[in-house]
Coordinates of N, CA and C in Angstrom, one line a residue:
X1 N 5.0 -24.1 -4.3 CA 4.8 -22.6 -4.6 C 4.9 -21.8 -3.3
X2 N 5.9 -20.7 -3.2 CA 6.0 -20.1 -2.0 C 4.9 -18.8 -1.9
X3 N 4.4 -18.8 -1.0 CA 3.6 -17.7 -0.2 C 3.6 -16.4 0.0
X4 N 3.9 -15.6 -0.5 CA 4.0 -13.8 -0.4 C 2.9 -13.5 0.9
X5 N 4.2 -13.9 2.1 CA 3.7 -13.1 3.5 C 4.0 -11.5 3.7
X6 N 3.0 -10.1 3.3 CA 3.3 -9.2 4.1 C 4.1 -8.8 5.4
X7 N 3.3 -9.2 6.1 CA 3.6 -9.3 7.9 C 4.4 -10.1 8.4
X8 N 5.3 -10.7 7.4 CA 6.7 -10.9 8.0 C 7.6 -10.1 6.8
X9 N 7.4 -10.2 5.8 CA 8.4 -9.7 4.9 C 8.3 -7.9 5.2
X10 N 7.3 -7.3 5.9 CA 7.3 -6.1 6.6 C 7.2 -5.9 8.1
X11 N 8.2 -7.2 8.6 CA 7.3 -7.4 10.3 C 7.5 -6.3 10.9
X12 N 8.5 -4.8 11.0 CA 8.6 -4.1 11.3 C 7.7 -3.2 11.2
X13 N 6.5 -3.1 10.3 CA 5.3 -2.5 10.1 C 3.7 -2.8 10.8
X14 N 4.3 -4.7 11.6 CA 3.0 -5.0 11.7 C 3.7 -5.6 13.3
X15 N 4.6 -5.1 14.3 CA 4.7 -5.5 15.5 C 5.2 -3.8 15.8
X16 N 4.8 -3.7 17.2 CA 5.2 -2.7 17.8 C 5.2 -2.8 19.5
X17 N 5.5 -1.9 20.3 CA 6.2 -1.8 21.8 C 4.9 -1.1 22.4
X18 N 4.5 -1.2 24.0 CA 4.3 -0.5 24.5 C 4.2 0.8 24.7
X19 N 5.3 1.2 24.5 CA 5.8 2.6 24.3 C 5.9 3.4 23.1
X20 N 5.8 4.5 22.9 CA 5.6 4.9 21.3 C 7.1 4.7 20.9
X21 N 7.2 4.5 19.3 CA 8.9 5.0 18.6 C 8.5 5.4 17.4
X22 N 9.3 5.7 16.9 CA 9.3 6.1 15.4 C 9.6 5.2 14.2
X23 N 9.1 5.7 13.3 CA 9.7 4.3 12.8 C 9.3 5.0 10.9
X24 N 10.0 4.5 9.5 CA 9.8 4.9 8.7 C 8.4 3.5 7.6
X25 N 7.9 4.1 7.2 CA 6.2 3.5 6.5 C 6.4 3.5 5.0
X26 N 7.1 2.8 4.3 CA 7.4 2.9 3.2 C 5.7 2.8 2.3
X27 N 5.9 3.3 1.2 CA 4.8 2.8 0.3 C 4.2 2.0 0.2
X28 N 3.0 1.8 0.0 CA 2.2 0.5 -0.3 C 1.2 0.5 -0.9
X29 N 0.9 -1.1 -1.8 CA -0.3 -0.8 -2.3 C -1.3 -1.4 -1.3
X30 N -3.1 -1.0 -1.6 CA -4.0 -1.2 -0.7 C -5.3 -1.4 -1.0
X31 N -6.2 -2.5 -1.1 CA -7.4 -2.6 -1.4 C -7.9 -1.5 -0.2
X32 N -9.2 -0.5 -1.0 CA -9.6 -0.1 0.4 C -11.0 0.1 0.3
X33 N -12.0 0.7 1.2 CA -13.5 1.6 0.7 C -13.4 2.7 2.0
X34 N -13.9 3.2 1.7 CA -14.8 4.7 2.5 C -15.6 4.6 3.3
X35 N -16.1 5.0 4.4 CA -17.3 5.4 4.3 C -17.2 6.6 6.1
X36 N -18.3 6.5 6.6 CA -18.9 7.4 7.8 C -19.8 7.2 8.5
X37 N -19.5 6.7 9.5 CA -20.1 6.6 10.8 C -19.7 5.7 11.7
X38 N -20.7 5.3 12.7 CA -20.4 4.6 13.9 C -19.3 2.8 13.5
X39 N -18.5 2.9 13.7 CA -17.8 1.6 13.6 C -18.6 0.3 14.5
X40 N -19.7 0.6 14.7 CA -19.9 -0.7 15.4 C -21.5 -0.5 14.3
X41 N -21.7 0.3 13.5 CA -23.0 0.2 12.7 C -22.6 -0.7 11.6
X42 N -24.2 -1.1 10.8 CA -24.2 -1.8 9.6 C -23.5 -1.4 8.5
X43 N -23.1 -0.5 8.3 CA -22.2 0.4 7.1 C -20.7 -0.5 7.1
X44 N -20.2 0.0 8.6 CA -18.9 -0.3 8.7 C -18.8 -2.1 8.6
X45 N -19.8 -2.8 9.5 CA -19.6 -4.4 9.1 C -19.4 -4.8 7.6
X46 N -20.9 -4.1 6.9 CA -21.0 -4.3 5.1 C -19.8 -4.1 5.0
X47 N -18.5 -2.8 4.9 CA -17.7 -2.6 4.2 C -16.6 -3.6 4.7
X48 N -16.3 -3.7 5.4 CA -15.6 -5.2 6.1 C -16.0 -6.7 5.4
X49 N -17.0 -6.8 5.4 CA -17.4 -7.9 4.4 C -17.0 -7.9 2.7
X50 N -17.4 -6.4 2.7 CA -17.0 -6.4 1.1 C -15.4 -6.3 0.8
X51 N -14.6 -5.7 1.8 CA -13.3 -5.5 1.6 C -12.6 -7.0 2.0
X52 N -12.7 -7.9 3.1 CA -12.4 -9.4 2.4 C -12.9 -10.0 1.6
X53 N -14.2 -9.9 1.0 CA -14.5 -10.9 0.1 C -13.5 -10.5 -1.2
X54 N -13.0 -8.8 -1.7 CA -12.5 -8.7 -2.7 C -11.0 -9.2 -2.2
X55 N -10.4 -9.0 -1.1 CA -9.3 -9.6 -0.8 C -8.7 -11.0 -1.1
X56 N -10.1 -11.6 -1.2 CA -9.7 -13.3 -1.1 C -10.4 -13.9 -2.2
X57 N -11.0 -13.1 -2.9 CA -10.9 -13.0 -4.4 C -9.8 -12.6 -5.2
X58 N -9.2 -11.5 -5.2 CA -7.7 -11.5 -5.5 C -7.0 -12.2 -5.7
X59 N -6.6 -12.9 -4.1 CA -5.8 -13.8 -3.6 C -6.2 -14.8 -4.6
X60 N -7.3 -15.8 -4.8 CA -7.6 -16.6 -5.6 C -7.0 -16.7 -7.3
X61 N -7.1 -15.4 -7.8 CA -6.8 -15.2 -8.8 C -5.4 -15.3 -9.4
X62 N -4.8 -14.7 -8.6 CA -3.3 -14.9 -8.4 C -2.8 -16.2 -8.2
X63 N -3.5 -16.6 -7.2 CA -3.0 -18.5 -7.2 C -2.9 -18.8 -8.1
X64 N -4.0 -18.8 -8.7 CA -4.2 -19.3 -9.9 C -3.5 -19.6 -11.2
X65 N -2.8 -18.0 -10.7 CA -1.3 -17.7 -12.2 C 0.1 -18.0 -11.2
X66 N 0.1 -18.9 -10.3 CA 1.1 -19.2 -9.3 C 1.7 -18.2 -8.3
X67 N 1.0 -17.3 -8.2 CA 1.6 -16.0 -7.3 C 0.8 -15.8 -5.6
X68 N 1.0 -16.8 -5.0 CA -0.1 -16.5 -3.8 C 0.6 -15.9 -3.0
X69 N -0.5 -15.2 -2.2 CA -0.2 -14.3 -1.0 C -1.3 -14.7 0.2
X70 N -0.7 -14.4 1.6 CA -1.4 -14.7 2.2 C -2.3 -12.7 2.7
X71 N -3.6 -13.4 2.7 CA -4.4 -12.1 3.3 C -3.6 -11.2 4.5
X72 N -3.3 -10.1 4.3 CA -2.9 -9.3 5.5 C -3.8 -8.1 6.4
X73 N -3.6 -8.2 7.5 CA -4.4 -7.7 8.4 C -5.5 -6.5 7.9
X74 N -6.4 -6.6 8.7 CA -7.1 -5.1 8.5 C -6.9 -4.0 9.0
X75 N -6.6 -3.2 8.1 CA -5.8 -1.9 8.7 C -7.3 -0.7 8.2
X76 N -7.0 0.8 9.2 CA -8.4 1.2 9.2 C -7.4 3.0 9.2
X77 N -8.2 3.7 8.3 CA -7.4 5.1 8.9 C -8.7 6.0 9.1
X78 N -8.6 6.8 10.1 CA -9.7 7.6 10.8 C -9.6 9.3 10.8
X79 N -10.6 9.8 10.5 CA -10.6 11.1 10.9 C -12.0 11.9 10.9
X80 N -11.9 13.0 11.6 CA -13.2 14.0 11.6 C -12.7 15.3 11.5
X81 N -14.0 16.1 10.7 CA -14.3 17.3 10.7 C -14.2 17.9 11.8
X82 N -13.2 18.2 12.3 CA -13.3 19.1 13.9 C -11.8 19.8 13.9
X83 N -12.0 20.8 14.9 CA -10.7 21.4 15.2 C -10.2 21.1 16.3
X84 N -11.1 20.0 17.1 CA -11.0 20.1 18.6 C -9.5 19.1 18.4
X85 N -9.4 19.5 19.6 CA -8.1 18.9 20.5 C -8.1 17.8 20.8
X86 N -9.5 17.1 21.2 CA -9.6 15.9 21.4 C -11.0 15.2 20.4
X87 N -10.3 14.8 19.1 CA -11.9 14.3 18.7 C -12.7 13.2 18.8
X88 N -11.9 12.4 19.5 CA -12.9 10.7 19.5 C -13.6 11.1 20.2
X89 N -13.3 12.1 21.7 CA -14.3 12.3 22.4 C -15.2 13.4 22.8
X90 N -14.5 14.1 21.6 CA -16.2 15.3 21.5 C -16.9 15.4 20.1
X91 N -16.5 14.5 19.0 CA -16.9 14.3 17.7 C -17.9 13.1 18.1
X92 N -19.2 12.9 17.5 CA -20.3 11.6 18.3 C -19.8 10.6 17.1
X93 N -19.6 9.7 17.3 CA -19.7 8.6 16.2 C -20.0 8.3 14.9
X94 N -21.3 9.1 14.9 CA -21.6 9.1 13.5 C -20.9 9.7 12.6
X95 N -20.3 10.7 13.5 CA -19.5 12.2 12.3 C -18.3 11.1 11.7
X96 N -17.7 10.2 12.4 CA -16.5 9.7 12.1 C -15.9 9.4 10.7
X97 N -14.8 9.5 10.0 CA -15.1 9.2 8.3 C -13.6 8.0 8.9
X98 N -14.1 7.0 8.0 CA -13.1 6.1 7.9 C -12.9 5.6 6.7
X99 N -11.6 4.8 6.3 CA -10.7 4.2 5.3 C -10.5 2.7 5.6
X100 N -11.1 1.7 5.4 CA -11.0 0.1 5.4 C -9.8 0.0 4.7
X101 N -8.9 -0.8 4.7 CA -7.5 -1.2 4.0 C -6.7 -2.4 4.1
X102 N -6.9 -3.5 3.4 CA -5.7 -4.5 3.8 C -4.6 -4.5 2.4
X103 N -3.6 -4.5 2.9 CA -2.4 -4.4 1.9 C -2.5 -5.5 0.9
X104 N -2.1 -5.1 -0.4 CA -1.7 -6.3 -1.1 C -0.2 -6.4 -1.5
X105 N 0.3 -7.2 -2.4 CA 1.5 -7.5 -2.8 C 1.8 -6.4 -4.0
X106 N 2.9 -6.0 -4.3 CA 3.0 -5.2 -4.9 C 2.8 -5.3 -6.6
X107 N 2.8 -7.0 -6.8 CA 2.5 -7.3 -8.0 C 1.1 -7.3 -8.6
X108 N 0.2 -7.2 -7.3 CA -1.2 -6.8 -7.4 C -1.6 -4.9 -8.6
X109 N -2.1 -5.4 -9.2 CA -2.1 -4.5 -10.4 C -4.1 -3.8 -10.7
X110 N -3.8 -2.8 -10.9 CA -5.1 -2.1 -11.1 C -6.6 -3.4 -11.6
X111 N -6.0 -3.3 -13.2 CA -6.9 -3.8 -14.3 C -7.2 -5.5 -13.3
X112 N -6.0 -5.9 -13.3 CA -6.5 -7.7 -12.4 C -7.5 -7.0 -11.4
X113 N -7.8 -6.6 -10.4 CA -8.6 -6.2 -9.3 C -9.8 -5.9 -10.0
X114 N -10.0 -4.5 -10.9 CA -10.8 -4.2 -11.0 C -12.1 -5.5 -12.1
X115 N -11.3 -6.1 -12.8 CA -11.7 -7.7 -13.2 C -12.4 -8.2 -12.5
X116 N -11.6 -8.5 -11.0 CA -12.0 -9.9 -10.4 C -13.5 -9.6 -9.4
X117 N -13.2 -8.1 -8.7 CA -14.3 -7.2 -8.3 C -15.4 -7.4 -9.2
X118 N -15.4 -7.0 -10.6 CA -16.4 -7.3 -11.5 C -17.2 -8.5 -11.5
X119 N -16.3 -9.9 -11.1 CA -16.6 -10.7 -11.7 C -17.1 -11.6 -9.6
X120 N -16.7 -11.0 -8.7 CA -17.1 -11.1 -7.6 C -18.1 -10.9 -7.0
X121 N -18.4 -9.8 -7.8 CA -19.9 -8.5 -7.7 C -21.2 -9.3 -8.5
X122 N -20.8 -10.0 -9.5 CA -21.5 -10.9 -10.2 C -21.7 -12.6 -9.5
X123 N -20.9 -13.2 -9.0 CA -21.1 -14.0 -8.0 C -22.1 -14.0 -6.3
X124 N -20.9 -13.1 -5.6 CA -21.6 -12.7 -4.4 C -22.8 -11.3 -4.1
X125 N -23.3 -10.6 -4.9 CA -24.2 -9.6 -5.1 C -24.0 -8.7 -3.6
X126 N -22.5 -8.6 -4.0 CA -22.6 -7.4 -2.8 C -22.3 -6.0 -2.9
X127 N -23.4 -4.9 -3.2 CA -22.9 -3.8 -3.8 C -22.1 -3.0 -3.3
X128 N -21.3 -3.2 -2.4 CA -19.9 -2.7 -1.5 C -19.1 -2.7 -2.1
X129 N -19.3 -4.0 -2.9 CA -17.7 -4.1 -3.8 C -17.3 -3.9 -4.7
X130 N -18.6 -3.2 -5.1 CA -18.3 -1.8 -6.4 C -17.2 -0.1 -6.1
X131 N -17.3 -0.5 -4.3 CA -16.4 0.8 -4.0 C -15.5 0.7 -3.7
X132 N -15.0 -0.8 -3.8 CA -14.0 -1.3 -3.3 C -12.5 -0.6 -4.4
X133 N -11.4 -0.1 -4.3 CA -10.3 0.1 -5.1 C -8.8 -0.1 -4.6
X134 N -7.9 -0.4 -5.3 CA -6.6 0.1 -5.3 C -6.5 1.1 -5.4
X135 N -5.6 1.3 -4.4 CA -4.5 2.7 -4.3 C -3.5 2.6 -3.9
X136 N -2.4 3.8 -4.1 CA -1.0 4.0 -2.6 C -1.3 4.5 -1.8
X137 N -0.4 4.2 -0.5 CA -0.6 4.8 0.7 C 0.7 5.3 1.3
X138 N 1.3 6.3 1.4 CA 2.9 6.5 1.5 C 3.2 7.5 2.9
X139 N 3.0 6.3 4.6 CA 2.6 7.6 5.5 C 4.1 8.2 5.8
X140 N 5.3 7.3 5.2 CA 6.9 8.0 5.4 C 7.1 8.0 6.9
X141 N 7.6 9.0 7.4 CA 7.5 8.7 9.1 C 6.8 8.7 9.9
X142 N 6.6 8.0 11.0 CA 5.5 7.7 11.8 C 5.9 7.5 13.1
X143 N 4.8 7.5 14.1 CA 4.9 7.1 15.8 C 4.1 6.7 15.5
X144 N 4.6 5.4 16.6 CA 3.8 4.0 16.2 C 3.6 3.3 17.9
X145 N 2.5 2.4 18.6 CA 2.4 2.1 19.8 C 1.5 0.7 19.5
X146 N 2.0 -0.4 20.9 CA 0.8 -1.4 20.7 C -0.5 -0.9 21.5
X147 N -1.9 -1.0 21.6 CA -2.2 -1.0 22.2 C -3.0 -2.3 22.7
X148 N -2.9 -2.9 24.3 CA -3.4 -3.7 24.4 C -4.8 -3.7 25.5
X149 N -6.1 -4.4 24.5 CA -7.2 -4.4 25.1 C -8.3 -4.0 24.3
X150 N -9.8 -3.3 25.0 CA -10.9 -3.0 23.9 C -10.4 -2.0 23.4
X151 N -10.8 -1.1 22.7 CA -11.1 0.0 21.6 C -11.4 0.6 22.5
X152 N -12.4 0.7 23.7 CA -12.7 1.7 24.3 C -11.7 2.2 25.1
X153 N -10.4 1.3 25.1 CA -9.4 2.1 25.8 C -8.1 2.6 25.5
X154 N -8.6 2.9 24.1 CA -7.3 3.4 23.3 C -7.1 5.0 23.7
X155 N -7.9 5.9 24.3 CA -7.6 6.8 24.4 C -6.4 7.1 25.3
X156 N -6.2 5.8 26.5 CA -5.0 5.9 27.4 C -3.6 6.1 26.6
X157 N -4.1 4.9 25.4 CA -2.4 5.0 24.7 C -2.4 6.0 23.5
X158 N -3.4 6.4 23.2 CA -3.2 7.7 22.3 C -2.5 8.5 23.3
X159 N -3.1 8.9 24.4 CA -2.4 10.3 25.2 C -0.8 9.9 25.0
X160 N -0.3 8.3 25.5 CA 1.0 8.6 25.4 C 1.9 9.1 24.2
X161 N 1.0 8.2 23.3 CA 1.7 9.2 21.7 C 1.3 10.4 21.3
X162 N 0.3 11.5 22.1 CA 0.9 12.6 22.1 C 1.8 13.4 22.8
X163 N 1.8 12.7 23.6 CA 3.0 13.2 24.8 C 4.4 12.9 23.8
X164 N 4.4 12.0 23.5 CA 5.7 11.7 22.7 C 6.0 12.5 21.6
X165 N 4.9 12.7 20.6 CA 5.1 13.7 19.4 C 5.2 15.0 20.5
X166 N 4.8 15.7 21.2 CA 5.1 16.9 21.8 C 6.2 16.7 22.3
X167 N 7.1 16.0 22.8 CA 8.3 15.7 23.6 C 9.3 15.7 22.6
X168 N 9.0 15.2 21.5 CA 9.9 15.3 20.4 C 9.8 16.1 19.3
X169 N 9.1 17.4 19.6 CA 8.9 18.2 18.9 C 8.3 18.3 16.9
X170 N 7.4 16.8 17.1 CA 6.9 16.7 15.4 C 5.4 17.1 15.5
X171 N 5.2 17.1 14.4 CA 3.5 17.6 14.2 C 2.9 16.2 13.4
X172 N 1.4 16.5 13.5 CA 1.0 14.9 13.0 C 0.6 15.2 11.2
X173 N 1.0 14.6 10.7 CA 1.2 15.0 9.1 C 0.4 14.0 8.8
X174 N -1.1 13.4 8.5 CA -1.9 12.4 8.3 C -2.6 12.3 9.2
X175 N -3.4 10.8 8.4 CA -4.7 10.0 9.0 C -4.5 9.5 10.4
X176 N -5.1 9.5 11.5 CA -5.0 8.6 12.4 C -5.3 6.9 11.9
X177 N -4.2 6.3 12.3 CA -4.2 4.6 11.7 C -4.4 3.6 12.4
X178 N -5.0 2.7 12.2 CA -5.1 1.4 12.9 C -4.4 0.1 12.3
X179 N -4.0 -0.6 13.1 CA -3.9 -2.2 12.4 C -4.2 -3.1 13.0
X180 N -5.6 -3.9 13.0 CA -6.1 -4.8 13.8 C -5.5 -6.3 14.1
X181 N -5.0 -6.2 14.7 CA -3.9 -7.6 15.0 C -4.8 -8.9 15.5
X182 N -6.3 -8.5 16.3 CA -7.0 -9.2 16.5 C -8.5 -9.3 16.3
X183 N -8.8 -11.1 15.7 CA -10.5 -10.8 15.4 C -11.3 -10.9 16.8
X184 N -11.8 -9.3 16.5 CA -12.7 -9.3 17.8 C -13.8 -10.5 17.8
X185 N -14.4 -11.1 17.1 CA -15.3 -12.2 16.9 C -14.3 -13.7 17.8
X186 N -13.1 -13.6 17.8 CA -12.7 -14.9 18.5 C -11.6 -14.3 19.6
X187 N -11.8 -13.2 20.4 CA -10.4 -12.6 20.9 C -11.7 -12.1 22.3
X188 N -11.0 -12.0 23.5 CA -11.3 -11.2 24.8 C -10.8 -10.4 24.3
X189 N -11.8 -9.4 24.8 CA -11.7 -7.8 24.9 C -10.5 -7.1 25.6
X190 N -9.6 -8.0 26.6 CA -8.8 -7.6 27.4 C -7.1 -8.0 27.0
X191 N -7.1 -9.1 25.9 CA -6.1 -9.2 25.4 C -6.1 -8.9 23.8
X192 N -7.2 -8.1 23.2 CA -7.0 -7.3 21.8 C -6.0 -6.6 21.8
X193 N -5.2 -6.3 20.6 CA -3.9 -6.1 20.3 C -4.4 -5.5 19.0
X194 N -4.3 -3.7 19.1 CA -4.2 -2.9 18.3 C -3.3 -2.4 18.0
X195 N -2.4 -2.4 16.8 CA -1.1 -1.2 16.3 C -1.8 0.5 16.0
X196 N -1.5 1.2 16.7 CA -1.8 2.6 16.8 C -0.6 3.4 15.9
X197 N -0.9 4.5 14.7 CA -0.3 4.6 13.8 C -0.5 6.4 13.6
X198 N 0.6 7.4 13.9 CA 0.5 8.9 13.3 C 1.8 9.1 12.2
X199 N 1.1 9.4 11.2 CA 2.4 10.4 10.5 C 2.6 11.4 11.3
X200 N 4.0 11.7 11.4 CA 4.4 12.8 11.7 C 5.6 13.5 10.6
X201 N 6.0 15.1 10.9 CA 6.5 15.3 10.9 C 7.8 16.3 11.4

């Protein structure tokens, strides 16, 4: 039985350069949940926990009817209530609103998810994964960069992709995105490997 790999069958989505480029973000579907505040608080772990456990619940279910996929990365989209110019660093942490997201396969279907969630939520008693849903996510064109290292130093390679959307005259049309390439739990802080992600247009 063959494997439905995302992150090669879209490796153009899930590798990127030093340097910003552009690049087009076709449609996808996406387990995801919500929520607001500090990314290193108890909210944001819970929803992480609850968004793989429904992931690999899925995945299970599917096997099952011969359709396996392997889990794809954690992807995260970010924003705040502000008008500032710079908000990671004048917005405090808590204000932050985030979007948990790992892709699924496109044969992945409403009613199957909302089932297996059901029947997940009844096994593992985790009330996260009642918020858990499918949706689309369609960011169409984008500037895209690796960055490599902690989180606290992403603001270096953000500046370069605004310098780039300004140089190339687009505006940012969407969520600020993430795609975590690495588990911070088994990875140095100095060779973490973040995909940094703007619609533009």
């Amino acid at each position: 039985m063959s494997k439905t790999d995302l992150t090669r069958i879209h490796k153009e989505l899930y590798t990127a350069q030093a340097t910003p480029a552009l690049i087009f973000v076709p449609a996808g579907h996406y387990i995801s949940i919500s929520g607001k505040g500090d990314p290193n608080g108890p909210l944001f772990a819970d929803s992480t926990q609850a968004l793989y456990t429904a992931a690999y619940s899925i995945k299970n279910v599917y096997k099952q009817s011969g359709q396996d996929f392997t889990v794809s990365k954690l992807e995260g989209t970010w924003w705040v209530n502000s008008d500032s110019h710079n908000p990671v660093a004048e917005v405090p942490r808590e204000e932050w609103h985030w979007q948990l997201l790992i892709r699924m396969p496109d044969y992945v279907v409403s009613a199957v998810v909302q089932q297996t969630l059901k029947a997940a939520f009844l096994k593992k008693q985790l009330p996260l994964l009642q918020q858990v849903t499918l949706s689309a996510l369609a960011e169409g064109r984008c500037v895209q960069i690796m960055h490599k290292g902690p989180y606290s130093e992403e603001p270096a390679t953000l500046q370069l992709m605004e310098n780039f959307i300004r140089k190339e005259g687009l505006i940012r049309n969407g969520r600020h995105h993430e795609i975590y390439l690495s588990d911070p739990r088994k990875t140095a802080p100095d060779r973490m490997k973040t995909i940094l992600r703007q619609p533009v247009k």
